[in-house]
């Protein structure tokens, strides 16, 4: 099978894929602006109004050859998926933004666009073990630009915009500025009152987007040491805290396993007046989400959005029946952690080690 691989940043212009139905790349605030929190500029914290659920790539990411039908139900990072998520009781959707060669911010996760040289050009995906499969979903929808997302997605839903960059590229400040300014131009023109969060695994991108604007909070993404990088700032939660405090960022988005391996980091993050959100497949287990709520985590990014939000609604009703505050954030409870952190050991091993 002859495949064509094009790096997203090398796509010269959107018209190149005009004949490809699969590649048509063409409220009330949940929070106050960063500058409205008071305190020294660049050092202010950021607080979510309640425990926050974010839909991963809309209503959940796609996994080719998945044994979970929901992972192949709606095309990820599409208007269809975003609006489906917006109908559920969540606050944000999270998606990946890259910039094409002609300066257009597009919403696409993978670094490369894999297609066949034939009519229709179906998309393909490479799995972690290196195999390549056609990217099929039950409900397909064209990929979209960032501007289209602002124009076509329900305005009440917030956007967590991940600034997606290539780990194999050493970007100059000039290159990063070009990419980030293209994204900021769309945000400034289209955001209106929509809640916005910026996030990135690339420390320099996170720090630079904070310098280029102070309206929206910026979170540093980290896997907390699950993978080791040359840039030590990416290799632990403590390094992530340093990045945030040095650059005046508002929070951390961590892979969940890093939190379970090092639960004391939650207290250090909160003591640093930083918000904490987690991501990872373990977040698709409602019990694991509940454990995080009790630990003091501020929010979760999930794929099984409907299932997790239903479970949270049940917890709120139960708390209300008991006369408790349904939305109250529970502080970290070391005794609770000792009893509950064994929960992940009961989950499928592949979720703990992938």
Short mmCIF file of N, CA and C in Angstrom, two decimals, residues 63-154:
data_model
loop_
_atom_site.label_atom_id
_atom_site.label_comp_id
_atom_site.label_asym_id
_atom_site.label_seq_id
_atom_site.Cartn_x
_atom_site.Cartn_y
_atom_site.Cartn_z
N UNK A 63 -9.53 5.79 18.28
CA UNK A 63 -8.48 4.77 18.34
C UNK A 63 -8.78 3.74 17.26
N UNK A 64 -7.91 3.67 16.25
CA UNK A 64 -8.13 2.70 15.18
C UNK A 64 -7.97 1.29 15.75
N UNK A 65 -8.78 0.39 15.25
CA UNK A 65 -8.77 -1.01 15.71
C UNK A 65 -9.09 -1.12 17.20
N UNK A 66 -9.91 -0.21 17.72
CA UNK A 66 -10.23 -0.22 19.14
C UNK A 66 -11.31 -1.25 19.45
N UNK A 67 -11.24 -1.83 20.65
CA UNK A 67 -12.26 -2.76 21.11
C UNK A 67 -13.41 -2.01 21.80
N UNK A 68 -13.26 -0.67 21.94
CA UNK A 68 -14.28 0.17 22.56
C UNK A 68 -15.01 0.92 21.45
N UNK A 69 -16.25 0.56 21.12
CA UNK A 69 -16.97 1.20 20.01
C UNK A 69 -17.02 2.72 20.11
N UNK A 70 -17.11 3.24 21.34
CA UNK A 70 -17.20 4.70 21.51
C UNK A 70 -15.97 5.42 20.96
N UNK A 71 -14.83 4.71 20.88
CA UNK A 71 -13.60 5.33 20.39
C UNK A 71 -13.61 5.47 18.86
N UNK A 72 -14.62 4.93 18.21
CA UNK A 72 -14.73 5.03 16.75
C UNK A 72 -16.11 5.55 16.35
N UNK A 73 -16.76 6.29 17.25
CA UNK A 73 -18.14 6.72 17.00
C UNK A 73 -18.19 8.04 16.23
N UNK A 74 -17.48 9.07 16.71
CA UNK A 74 -17.46 10.39 16.08
C UNK A 74 -16.03 10.76 15.69
N UNK A 75 -15.86 11.41 14.55
CA UNK A 75 -14.53 11.85 14.14
C UNK A 75 -14.00 12.87 15.13
N UNK A 76 -12.83 12.56 15.72
CA UNK A 76 -12.23 13.46 16.68
C UNK A 76 -11.86 14.79 16.04
N UNK A 77 -11.74 15.82 16.86
CA UNK A 77 -11.31 17.14 16.40
C UNK A 77 -12.11 17.65 15.21
N UNK A 78 -13.42 17.41 15.25
CA UNK A 78 -14.31 17.86 14.18
C UNK A 78 -15.44 18.70 14.78
N UNK A 79 -16.08 19.49 13.94
CA UNK A 79 -17.21 20.30 14.40
C UNK A 79 -18.31 19.40 14.95
N UNK A 80 -18.55 18.27 14.31
CA UNK A 80 -19.57 17.32 14.77
C UNK A 80 -19.27 16.85 16.18
N UNK A 81 -18.03 16.48 16.44
CA UNK A 81 -17.64 16.00 17.76
C UNK A 81 -17.68 17.13 18.80
N UNK A 82 -17.24 18.32 18.41
CA UNK A 82 -17.24 19.45 19.34
C UNK A 82 -18.66 19.80 19.79
N UNK A 83 -19.58 19.85 18.84
CA UNK A 83 -20.96 20.22 19.20
C UNK A 83 -21.67 19.11 19.96
N UNK A 84 -21.31 17.85 19.68
CA UNK A 84 -21.86 16.75 20.46
C UNK A 84 -21.42 16.87 21.92
N UNK A 85 -20.17 17.23 22.13
CA UNK A 85 -19.65 17.41 23.49
C UNK A 85 -20.32 18.59 24.18
N UNK A 86 -20.58 19.64 23.41
CA UNK A 86 -21.18 20.85 23.98
C UNK A 86 -22.59 20.61 24.51
N UNK A 87 -23.25 19.55 24.05
CA UNK A 87 -24.58 19.22 24.53
C UNK A 87 -24.55 18.54 25.90
N UNK A 88 -23.37 18.12 26.31
CA UNK A 88 -23.21 17.45 27.60
C UNK A 88 -22.79 18.47 28.66
N UNK A 89 -22.97 18.15 29.94
CA UNK A 89 -22.64 19.11 31.02
C UNK A 89 -21.15 19.21 31.28
N UNK A 90 -20.40 19.72 30.28
CA UNK A 90 -18.96 19.95 30.45
C UNK A 90 -18.66 21.42 30.22
N UNK A 91 -17.48 21.83 30.61
CA UNK A 91 -17.10 23.24 30.56
C UNK A 91 -16.19 23.56 29.38
N UNK A 92 -15.35 22.62 28.99
CA UNK A 92 -14.37 22.85 27.93
C UNK A 92 -14.26 21.63 27.02
N UNK A 93 -13.83 21.89 25.79
CA UNK A 93 -13.30 20.83 24.94
C UNK A 93 -11.82 21.14 24.73
N UNK A 94 -11.03 20.08 24.61
CA UNK A 94 -9.60 20.22 24.38
C UNK A 94 -9.29 19.76 22.97
N UNK A 95 -8.47 20.52 22.25
CA UNK A 95 -8.08 20.08 20.91
C UNK A 95 -6.70 20.63 20.56
N UNK A 96 -6.12 20.04 19.50
CA UNK A 96 -4.75 20.32 19.10
C UNK A 96 -4.74 21.27 17.90
N UNK A 97 -3.94 22.32 17.98
CA UNK A 97 -3.85 23.27 16.88
C UNK A 97 -2.43 23.31 16.34
N UNK A 98 -2.31 23.15 15.03
CA UNK A 98 -1.05 23.30 14.31
C UNK A 98 -1.23 24.36 13.24
N UNK A 99 -0.13 24.90 12.74
CA UNK A 99 -0.20 25.97 11.74
C UNK A 99 0.44 25.51 10.44
N UNK A 100 -0.30 25.65 9.34
CA UNK A 100 0.20 25.25 8.03
C UNK A 100 1.24 26.24 7.53
N UNK A 101 1.89 25.89 6.42
CA UNK A 101 2.96 26.73 5.89
C UNK A 101 2.47 28.12 5.52
N UNK A 102 1.19 28.22 5.11
CA UNK A 102 0.66 29.52 4.74
C UNK A 102 0.04 30.27 5.92
N UNK A 103 0.28 29.76 7.15
CA UNK A 103 -0.11 30.49 8.34
C UNK A 103 -1.53 30.28 8.80
N UNK A 104 -2.15 29.16 8.42
CA UNK A 104 -3.53 28.89 8.83
C UNK A 104 -3.55 27.90 10.00
N UNK A 105 -4.10 28.27 11.15
CA UNK A 105 -4.21 27.32 12.27
C UNK A 105 -5.29 26.27 11.98
N UNK A 106 -4.90 25.00 11.99
CA UNK A 106 -5.82 23.90 11.75
C UNK A 106 -5.86 23.00 12.97
N UNK A 107 -6.98 22.31 13.14
CA UNK A 107 -7.16 21.43 14.29
C UNK A 107 -6.90 19.99 13.86
N UNK A 108 -5.77 19.46 14.30
CA UNK A 108 -5.34 18.12 13.89
C UNK A 108 -4.32 17.62 14.90
N UNK A 109 -4.46 16.39 15.36
CA UNK A 109 -3.57 15.88 16.41
C UNK A 109 -2.25 15.35 15.88
N UNK A 110 -2.30 14.47 14.89
CA UNK A 110 -1.10 13.77 14.44
C UNK A 110 -0.13 14.73 13.76
N UNK A 111 1.15 14.38 13.83
CA UNK A 111 2.16 15.22 13.19
C UNK A 111 2.12 15.14 11.68
N UNK A 112 1.71 13.96 11.16
CA UNK A 112 1.68 13.75 9.72
C UNK A 112 0.28 13.40 9.25
N UNK A 113 -0.04 13.86 8.04
CA UNK A 113 -1.28 13.47 7.38
C UNK A 113 -0.95 12.31 6.46
N UNK A 114 -1.50 11.14 6.75
CA UNK A 114 -1.25 9.94 5.95
C UNK A 114 -2.41 9.68 5.02
N UNK A 115 -2.14 9.68 3.71
CA UNK A 115 -3.19 9.43 2.73
C UNK A 115 -2.67 8.49 1.66
N UNK A 116 -3.58 7.94 0.85
CA UNK A 116 -3.24 7.16 -0.32
C UNK A 116 -3.35 8.03 -1.56
N UNK A 117 -2.51 7.77 -2.53
CA UNK A 117 -2.59 8.50 -3.80
C UNK A 117 -3.67 7.90 -4.67
N UNK A 118 -4.91 8.17 -4.32
CA UNK A 118 -6.04 7.70 -5.12
C UNK A 118 -7.23 8.61 -4.90
N UNK A 119 -8.27 8.42 -5.67
CA UNK A 119 -9.45 9.26 -5.58
C UNK A 119 -10.05 9.15 -4.18
N UNK A 120 -10.36 10.31 -3.60
CA UNK A 120 -10.97 10.31 -2.27
C UNK A 120 -9.96 10.43 -1.15
N UNK A 121 -8.72 9.99 -1.40
CA UNK A 121 -7.64 10.11 -0.42
C UNK A 121 -8.08 9.81 1.00
N UNK A 122 -8.46 8.59 1.34
CA UNK A 122 -8.83 8.29 2.73
C UNK A 122 -7.65 8.50 3.67
N UNK A 123 -7.94 8.89 4.90
CA UNK A 123 -6.89 9.09 5.89
C UNK A 123 -6.51 7.77 6.55
N UNK A 124 -5.25 7.70 6.97
CA UNK A 124 -4.73 6.54 7.69
C UNK A 124 -4.09 7.01 8.98
N UNK A 125 -3.92 6.07 9.91
CA UNK A 125 -3.28 6.37 11.18
C UNK A 125 -2.28 5.28 11.54
N UNK A 126 -1.19 5.73 12.16
CA UNK A 126 -0.18 4.79 12.64
C UNK A 126 -0.40 4.53 14.12
N UNK A 127 -0.46 3.26 14.52
CA UNK A 127 -0.63 2.91 15.92
C UNK A 127 0.72 2.95 16.63
N UNK A 128 0.69 2.84 17.96
CA UNK A 128 1.93 2.92 18.72
C UNK A 128 2.91 1.81 18.38
N UNK A 129 2.39 0.66 17.93
CA UNK A 129 3.29 -0.44 17.57
C UNK A 129 3.77 -0.36 16.12
N UNK A 130 3.45 0.75 15.44
CA UNK A 130 3.97 0.96 14.10
C UNK A 130 3.07 0.52 12.96
N UNK A 131 1.97 -0.17 13.26
CA UNK A 131 1.06 -0.61 12.20
C UNK A 131 0.23 0.56 11.70
N UNK A 132 -0.20 0.47 10.43
CA UNK A 132 -0.98 1.53 9.82
C UNK A 132 -2.34 0.99 9.40
N UNK A 133 -3.41 1.70 9.80
CA UNK A 133 -4.77 1.29 9.48
C UNK A 133 -5.54 2.48 8.92
N UNK A 134 -6.55 2.18 8.10
CA UNK A 134 -7.40 3.25 7.61
C UNK A 134 -8.19 3.84 8.78
N UNK A 135 -8.30 5.15 8.78
CA UNK A 135 -8.97 5.87 9.87
C UNK A 135 -10.47 5.90 9.58
N UNK A 136 -11.19 4.94 10.14
CA UNK A 136 -12.62 4.83 9.92
C UNK A 136 -13.38 5.12 11.21
N UNK A 137 -14.48 5.86 11.07
CA UNK A 137 -15.36 6.13 12.20
C UNK A 137 -16.80 5.96 11.76
N UNK A 138 -17.68 5.74 12.72
CA UNK A 138 -19.09 5.53 12.40
C UNK A 138 -19.74 6.81 11.87
N UNK A 139 -19.37 7.96 12.46
CA UNK A 139 -19.93 9.24 12.04
C UNK A 139 -18.79 10.18 11.65
N UNK A 140 -18.56 10.26 10.35
CA UNK A 140 -17.42 11.03 9.85
C UNK A 140 -17.78 12.51 9.73
N UNK A 141 -16.76 13.34 9.68
CA UNK A 141 -16.94 14.77 9.52
C UNK A 141 -15.61 15.35 9.08
N UNK A 142 -15.62 16.39 8.24
CA UNK A 142 -14.34 16.98 7.80
C UNK A 142 -13.55 17.54 8.96
N UNK A 143 -12.24 17.53 8.81
CA UNK A 143 -11.39 18.24 9.75
C UNK A 143 -11.63 19.73 9.55
N UNK A 144 -11.18 20.53 10.51
CA UNK A 144 -11.55 21.95 10.45
C UNK A 144 -10.41 22.86 10.87
N UNK A 145 -10.59 24.12 10.56
CA UNK A 145 -9.65 25.15 10.99
C UNK A 145 -10.08 25.68 12.36
N UNK A 146 -9.18 26.41 13.01
CA UNK A 146 -9.50 27.02 14.30
C UNK A 146 -10.61 28.05 14.13
N UNK A 147 -10.55 28.81 13.05
CA UNK A 147 -11.59 29.81 12.81
C UNK A 147 -12.96 29.16 12.65
N UNK A 148 -13.03 28.04 11.94
CA UNK A 148 -14.30 27.34 11.78
C UNK A 148 -14.84 26.86 13.12
N UNK A 149 -13.95 26.42 13.99
CA UNK A 149 -14.40 25.98 15.31
C UNK A 149 -15.04 27.14 16.08
N UNK A 150 -14.42 28.31 16.04
CA UNK A 150 -15.00 29.47 16.71
C UNK A 150 -16.36 29.83 16.12
N UNK A 151 -16.48 29.71 14.82
CA UNK A 151 -17.70 30.14 14.13
C UNK A 151 -18.84 29.13 14.24
N UNK A 152 -18.52 27.83 14.34
CA UNK A 152 -19.55 26.80 14.22
C UNK A 152 -19.84 26.02 15.49
N UNK A 153 -19.02 26.19 16.52
CA UNK A 153 -19.22 25.44 17.77
C UNK A 153 -19.97 26.31 18.77
N UNK A 154 -20.91 25.71 19.47
CA UNK A 154 -21.72 26.39 20.49
C UNK A 154 -20.84 27.28 21.37
#
